[in-house]
mmCIF file of C-alpha atoms in Angstrom:
data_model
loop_
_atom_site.group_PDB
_atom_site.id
_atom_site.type_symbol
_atom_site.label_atom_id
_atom_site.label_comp_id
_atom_site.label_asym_id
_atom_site.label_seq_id
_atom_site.Cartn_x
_atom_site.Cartn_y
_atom_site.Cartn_z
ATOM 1 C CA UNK A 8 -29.722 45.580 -16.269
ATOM 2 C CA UNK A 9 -30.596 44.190 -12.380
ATOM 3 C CA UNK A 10 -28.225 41.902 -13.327
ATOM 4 C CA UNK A 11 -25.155 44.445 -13.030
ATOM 5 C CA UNK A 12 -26.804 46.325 -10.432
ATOM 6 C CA UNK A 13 -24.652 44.923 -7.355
ATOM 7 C CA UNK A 14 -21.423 44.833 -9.393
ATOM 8 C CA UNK A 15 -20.340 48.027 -7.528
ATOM 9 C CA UNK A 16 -20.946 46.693 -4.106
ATOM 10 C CA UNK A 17 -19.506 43.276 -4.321
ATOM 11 C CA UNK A 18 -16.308 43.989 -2.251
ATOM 12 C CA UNK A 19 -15.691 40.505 -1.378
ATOM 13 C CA UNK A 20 -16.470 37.005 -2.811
ATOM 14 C CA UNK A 21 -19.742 35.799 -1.402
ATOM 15 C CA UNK A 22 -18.910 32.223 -2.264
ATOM 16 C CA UNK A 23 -19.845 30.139 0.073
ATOM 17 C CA UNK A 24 -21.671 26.704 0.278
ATOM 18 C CA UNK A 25 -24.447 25.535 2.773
ATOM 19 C CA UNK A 26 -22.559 23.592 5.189
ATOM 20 C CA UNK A 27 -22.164 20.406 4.120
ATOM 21 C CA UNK A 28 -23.675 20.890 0.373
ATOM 22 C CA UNK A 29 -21.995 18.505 -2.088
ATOM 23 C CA UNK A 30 -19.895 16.714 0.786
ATOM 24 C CA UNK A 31 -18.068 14.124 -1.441
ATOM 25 C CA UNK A 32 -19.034 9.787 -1.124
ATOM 26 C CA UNK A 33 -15.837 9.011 0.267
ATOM 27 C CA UNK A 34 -16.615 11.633 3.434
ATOM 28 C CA UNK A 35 -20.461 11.213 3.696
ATOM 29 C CA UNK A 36 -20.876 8.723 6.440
ATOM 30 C CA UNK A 37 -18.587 10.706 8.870
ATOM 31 C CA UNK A 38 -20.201 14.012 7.632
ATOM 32 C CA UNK A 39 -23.805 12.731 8.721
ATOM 33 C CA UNK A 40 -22.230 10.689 12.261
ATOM 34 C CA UNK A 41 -21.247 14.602 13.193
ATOM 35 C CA UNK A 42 -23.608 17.060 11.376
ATOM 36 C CA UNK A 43 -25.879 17.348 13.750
ATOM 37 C CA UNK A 44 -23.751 17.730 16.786
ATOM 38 C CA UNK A 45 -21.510 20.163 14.480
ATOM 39 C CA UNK A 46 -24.966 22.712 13.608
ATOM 40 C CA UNK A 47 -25.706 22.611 17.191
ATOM 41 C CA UNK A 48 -22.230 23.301 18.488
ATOM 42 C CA UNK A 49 -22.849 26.878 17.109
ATOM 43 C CA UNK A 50 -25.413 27.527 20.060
ATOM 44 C CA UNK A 51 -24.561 24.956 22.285
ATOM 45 C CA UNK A 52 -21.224 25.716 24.394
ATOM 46 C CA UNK A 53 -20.797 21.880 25.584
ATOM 47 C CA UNK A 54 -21.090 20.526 22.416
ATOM 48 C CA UNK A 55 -18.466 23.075 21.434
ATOM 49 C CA UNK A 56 -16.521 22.082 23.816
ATOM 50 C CA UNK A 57 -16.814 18.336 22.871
ATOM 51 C CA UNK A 58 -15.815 18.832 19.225
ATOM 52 C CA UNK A 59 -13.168 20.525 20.103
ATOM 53 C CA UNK A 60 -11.444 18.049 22.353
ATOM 54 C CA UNK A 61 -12.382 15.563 19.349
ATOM 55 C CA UNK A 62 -10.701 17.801 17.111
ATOM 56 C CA UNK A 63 -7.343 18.156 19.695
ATOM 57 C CA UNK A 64 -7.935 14.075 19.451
ATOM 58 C CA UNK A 65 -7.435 14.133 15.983
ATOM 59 C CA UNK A 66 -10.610 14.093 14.477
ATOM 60 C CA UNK A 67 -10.493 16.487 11.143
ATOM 61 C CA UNK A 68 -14.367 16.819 10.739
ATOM 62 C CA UNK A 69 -14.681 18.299 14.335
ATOM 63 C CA UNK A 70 -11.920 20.595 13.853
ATOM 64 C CA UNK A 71 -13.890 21.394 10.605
ATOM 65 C CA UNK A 72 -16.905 22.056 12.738
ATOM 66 C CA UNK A 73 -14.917 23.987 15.568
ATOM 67 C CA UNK A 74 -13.768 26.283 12.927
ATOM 68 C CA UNK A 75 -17.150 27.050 11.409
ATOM 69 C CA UNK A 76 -18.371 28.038 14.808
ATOM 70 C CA UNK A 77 -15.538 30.062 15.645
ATOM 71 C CA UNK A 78 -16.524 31.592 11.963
ATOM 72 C CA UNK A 79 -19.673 32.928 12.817
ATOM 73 C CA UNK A 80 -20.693 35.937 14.707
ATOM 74 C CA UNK A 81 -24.084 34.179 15.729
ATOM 75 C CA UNK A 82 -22.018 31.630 17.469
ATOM 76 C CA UNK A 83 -21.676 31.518 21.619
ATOM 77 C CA UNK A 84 -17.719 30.694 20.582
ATOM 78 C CA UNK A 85 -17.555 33.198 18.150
ATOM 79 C CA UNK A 86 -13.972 34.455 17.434
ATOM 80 C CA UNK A 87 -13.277 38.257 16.087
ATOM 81 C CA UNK A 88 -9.639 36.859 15.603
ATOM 82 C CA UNK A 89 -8.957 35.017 12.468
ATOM 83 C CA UNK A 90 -6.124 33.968 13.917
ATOM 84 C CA UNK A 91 -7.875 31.603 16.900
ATOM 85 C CA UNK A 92 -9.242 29.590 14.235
ATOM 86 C CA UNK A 93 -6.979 29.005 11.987
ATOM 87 C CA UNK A 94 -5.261 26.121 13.510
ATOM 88 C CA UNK A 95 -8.376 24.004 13.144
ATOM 89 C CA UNK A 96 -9.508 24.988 9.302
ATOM 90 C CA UNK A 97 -5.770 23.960 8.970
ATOM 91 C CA UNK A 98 -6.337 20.467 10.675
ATOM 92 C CA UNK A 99 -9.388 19.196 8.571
ATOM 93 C CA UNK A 100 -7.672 20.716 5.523
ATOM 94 C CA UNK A 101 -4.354 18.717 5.780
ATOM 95 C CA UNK A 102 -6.731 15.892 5.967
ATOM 96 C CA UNK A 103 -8.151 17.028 2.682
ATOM 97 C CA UNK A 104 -11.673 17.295 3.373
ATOM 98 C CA UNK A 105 -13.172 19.520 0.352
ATOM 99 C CA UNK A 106 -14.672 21.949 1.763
ATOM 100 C CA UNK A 107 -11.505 22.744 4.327
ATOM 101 C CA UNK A 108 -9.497 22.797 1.262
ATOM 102 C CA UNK A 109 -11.329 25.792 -0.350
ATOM 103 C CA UNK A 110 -11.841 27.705 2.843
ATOM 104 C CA UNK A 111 -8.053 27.737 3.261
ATOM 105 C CA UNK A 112 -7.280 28.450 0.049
ATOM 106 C CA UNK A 113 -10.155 31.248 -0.107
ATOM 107 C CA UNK A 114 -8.259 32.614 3.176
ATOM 108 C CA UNK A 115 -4.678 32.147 1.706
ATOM 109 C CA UNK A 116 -5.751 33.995 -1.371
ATOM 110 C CA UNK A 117 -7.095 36.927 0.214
ATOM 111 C CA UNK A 118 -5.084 37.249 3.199
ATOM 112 C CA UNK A 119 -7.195 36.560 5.902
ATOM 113 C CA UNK A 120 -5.782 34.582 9.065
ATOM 114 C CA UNK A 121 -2.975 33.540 7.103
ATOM 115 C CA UNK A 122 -0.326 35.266 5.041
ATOM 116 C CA UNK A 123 -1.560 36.100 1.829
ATOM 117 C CA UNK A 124 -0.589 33.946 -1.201
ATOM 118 C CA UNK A 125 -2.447 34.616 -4.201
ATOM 119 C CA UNK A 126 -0.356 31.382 -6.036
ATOM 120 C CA UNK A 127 -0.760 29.101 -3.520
ATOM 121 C CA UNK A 128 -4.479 30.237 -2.432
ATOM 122 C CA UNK A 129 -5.087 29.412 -6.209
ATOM 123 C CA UNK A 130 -3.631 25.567 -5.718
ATOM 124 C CA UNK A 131 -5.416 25.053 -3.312
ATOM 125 C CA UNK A 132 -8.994 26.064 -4.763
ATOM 126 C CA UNK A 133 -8.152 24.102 -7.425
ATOM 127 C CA UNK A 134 -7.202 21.211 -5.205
ATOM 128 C CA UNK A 135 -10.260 21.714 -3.717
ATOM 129 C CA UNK A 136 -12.103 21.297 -6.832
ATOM 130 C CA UNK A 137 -10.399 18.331 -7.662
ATOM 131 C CA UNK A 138 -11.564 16.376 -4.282
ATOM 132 C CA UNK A 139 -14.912 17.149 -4.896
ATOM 133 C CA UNK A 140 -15.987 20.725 -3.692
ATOM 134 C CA UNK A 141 -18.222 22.734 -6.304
ATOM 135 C CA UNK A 142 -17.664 25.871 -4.576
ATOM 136 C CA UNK A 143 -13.381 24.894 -5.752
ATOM 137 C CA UNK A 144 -14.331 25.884 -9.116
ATOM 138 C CA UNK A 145 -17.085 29.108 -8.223
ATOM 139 C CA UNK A 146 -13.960 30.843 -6.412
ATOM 140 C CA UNK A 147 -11.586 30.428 -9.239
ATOM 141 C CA UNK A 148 -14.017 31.620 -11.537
ATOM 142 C CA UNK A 149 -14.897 34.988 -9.700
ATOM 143 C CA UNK A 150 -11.087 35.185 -8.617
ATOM 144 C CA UNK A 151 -10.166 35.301 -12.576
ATOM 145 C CA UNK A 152 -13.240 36.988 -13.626
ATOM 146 C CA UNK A 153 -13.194 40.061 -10.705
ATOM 147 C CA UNK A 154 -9.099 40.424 -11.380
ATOM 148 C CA UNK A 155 -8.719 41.745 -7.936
ATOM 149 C CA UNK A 156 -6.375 39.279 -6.106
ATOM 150 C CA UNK A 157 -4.867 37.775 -9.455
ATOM 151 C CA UNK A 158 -4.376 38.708 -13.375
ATOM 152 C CA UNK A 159 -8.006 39.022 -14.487
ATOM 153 C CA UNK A 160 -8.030 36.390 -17.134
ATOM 154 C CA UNK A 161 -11.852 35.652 -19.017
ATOM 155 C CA UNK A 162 -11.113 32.421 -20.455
ATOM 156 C CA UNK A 163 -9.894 30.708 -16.967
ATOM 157 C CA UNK A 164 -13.253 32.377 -14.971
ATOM 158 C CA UNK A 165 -15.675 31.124 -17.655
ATOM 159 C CA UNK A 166 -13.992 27.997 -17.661
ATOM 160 C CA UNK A 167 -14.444 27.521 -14.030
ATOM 161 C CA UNK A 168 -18.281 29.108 -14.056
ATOM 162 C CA UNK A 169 -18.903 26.072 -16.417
ATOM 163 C CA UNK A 170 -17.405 23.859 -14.245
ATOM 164 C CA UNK A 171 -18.999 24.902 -11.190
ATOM 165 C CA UNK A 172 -22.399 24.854 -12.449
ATOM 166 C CA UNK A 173 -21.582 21.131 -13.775
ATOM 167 C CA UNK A 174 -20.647 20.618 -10.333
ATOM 168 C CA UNK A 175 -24.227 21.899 -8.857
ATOM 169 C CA UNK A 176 -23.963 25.418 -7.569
ATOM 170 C CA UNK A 177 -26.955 27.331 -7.041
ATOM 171 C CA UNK A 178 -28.416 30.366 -8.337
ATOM 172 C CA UNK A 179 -27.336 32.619 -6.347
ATOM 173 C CA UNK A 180 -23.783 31.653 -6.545
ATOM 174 C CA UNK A 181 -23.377 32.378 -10.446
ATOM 175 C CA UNK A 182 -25.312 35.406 -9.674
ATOM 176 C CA UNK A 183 -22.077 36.854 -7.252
ATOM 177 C CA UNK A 184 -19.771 35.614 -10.126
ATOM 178 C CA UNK A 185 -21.665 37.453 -13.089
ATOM 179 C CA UNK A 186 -22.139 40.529 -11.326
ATOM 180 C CA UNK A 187 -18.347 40.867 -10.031
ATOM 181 C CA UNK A 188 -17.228 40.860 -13.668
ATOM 182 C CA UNK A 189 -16.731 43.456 -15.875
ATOM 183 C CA UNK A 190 -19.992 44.251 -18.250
ATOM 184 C CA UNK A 191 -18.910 42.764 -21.047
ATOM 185 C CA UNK A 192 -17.243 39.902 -19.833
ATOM 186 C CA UNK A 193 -20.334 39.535 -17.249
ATOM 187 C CA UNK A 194 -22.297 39.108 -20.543
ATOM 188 C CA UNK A 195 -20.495 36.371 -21.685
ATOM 189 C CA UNK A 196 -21.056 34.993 -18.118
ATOM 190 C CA UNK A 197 -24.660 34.989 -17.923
ATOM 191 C CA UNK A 198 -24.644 32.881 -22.049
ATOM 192 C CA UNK A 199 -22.352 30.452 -20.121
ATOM 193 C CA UNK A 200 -24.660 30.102 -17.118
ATOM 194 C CA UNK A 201 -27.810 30.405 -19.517
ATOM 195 C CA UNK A 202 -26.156 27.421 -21.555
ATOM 196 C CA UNK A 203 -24.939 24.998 -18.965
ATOM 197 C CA UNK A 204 -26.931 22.391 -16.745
ATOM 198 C CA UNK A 205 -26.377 20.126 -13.705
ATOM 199 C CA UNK A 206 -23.811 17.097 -14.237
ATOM 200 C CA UNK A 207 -24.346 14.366 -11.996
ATOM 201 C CA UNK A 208 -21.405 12.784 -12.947
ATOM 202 C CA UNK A 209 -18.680 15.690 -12.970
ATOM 203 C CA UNK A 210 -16.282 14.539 -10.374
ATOM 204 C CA UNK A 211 -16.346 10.758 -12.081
ATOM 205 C CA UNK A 212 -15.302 13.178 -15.295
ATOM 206 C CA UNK A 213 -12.569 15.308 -13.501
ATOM 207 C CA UNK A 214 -11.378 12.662 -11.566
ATOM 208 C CA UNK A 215 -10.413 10.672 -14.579
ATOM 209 C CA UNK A 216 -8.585 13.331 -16.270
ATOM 210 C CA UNK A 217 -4.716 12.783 -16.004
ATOM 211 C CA UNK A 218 -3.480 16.441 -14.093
ATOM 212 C CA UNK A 219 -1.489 17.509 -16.734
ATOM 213 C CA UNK A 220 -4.357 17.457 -19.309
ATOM 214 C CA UNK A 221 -6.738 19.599 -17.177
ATOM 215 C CA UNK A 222 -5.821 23.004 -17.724
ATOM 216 C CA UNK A 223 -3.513 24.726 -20.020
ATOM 217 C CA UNK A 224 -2.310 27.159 -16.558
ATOM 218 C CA UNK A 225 0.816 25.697 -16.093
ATOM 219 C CA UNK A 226 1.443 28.803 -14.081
ATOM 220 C CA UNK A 227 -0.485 27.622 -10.882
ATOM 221 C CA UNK A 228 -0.049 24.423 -10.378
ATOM 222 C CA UNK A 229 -2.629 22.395 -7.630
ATOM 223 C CA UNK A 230 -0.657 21.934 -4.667
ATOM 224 C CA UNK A 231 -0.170 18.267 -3.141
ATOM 225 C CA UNK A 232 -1.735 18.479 0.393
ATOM 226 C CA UNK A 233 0.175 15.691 1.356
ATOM 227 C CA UNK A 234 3.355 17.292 0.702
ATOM 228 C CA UNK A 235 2.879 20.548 1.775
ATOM 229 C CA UNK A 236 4.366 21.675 5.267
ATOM 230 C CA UNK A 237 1.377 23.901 7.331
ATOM 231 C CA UNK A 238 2.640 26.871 8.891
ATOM 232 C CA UNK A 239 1.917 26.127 13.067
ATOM 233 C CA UNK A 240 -0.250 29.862 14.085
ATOM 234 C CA UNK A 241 2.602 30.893 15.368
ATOM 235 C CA UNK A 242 4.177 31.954 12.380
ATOM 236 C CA UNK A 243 1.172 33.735 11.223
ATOM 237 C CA UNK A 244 0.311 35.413 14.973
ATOM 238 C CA UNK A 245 3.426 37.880 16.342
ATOM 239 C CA UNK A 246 1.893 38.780 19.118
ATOM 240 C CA UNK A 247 2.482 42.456 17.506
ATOM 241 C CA UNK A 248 0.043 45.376 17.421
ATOM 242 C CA UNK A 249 -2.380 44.797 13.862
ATOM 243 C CA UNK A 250 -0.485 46.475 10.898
ATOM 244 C CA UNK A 251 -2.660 48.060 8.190
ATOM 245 C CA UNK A 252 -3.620 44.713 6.444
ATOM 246 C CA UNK A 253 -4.757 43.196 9.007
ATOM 247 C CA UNK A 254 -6.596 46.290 10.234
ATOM 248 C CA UNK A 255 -8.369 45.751 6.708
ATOM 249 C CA UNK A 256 -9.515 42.208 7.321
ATOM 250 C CA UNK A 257 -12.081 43.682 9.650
ATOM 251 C CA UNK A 258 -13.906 44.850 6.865
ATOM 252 C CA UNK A 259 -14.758 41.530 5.809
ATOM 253 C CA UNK A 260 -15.473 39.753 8.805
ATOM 254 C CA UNK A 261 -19.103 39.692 7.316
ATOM 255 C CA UNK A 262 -17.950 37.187 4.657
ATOM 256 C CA UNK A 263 -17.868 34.438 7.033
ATOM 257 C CA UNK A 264 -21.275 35.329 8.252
ATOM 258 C CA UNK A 265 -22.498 33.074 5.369
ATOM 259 C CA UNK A 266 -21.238 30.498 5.365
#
């Protein structure tokens, strides 16, 4: 039963990787050239400040970095404003790095610094997945299993649990996903995570799967970063006095504690 016990209380998805967990081959020799600077910018206001000019340069990892700080209330450059940020989760996602890919469409999805878009939040968690990000697949699968944002559908969230525990996520994370479920799909849950190891080789696997074979949700379709036209923070940011829904976003500024 202490499995179910926090079902009640999970108000928002608590999926989030350690920075940096799972950071794909093709991006791991920038990732470790700017890690350290980037966990240090989060104290550190001229360090900060130096990312961010390398992110203004052009440089998607520091704009990835700039954004986390901004993310976190523990940060000297902490921002209460979703809003401030945006422009520079926007940056290193256009660029496609994984984990920027999720975060926006985690934020697209739910509505928070951008407009919400359950669809396209949904492509891009799924694009997400497809680059390489474990934590692609973990948000799908609560997304589908909770029902809250999007149709609750079983078969798609235990689909993606699989998935993301091929892909390496940690305990914790398939404990959120179980426990935002209803009981008796939660059950089925906890046989998938029960059942399912660790594949080394998943992104090899998913990689080499032609897009239209993946997945029988012709619905949502993964949307081509490349292609797609980002909104400048302009078109998100009026200028007008908060409506109610973004009122509401306050109430989960303590999802991107931690992260």
């Amino acid at each position: 039963m202490l499995r179910f016990l926090c079902s009640a209380v999970l108000l928002f998805p608590l999926l989030v990787s350690s920075v940096g967990a799972q950071v794909p081959p093709e991006w791991r020799e920038r990732y470790d050239a700017i890690v350290d600077r980037g966990v240090k910018s989060c104290k550190d206001n001229k360090v900060f400040e130096n990312l961010r000019r390398e992110a203004q340069e052009g440089d998607p990892l520091a704009a990835y970095w700039v954004y986390n700080s901004m993310s976190r209330k523990t940060c000297v450059r902490y921002s209460s404003n979703p809003f401030n940020r945006t422009s520079y989760l926007e940056q290193a996602a256009k660029a496609e790095y994984p984990d920027a890919v999720r975060l926006y469409g985690k934020n697209m999805l739910y509505g928070y610094g951008l407009k919400k878009n359950p669809n396209k939040g949904i492509g891009y968690l799924k694009k997400a997945y497809e680059l390489g990000s474990p934590y692609g697949a973990s948000e799908l699968a609560y997304a589908y299993g909770k029902g809250n944002v999007v149709r609750r559908n079983p078969k798609l969230a235990l689909e993606y649990l699989e998935k993301a525990i091929k892909a390496g996520i940690d305990r914790k994370q398939m404990t959120v996903i179980a426990s935002a479920m209803p009981y008796d799909l939660s059950l089925k849950a906890w046989a998938v995570i029960d059942n399912t190891k660790p594949d080394p080789n998943w992104h090899a696997a998913v990689v080499a799967v032609k897009p239209a074979a993946q997945s029988a949700e012709a619905a949502v379709k993964p949307v081509a970063l490349s292609s797609f036209s980002f909104k400048p923070l302009s078109a998100y940011d009026t200028g007008k006095s908060p409506g109610r829904s973004q009122k509401r976003q306050s109430r989960f500024t303590k999802w991107l504690e931690g992260r």
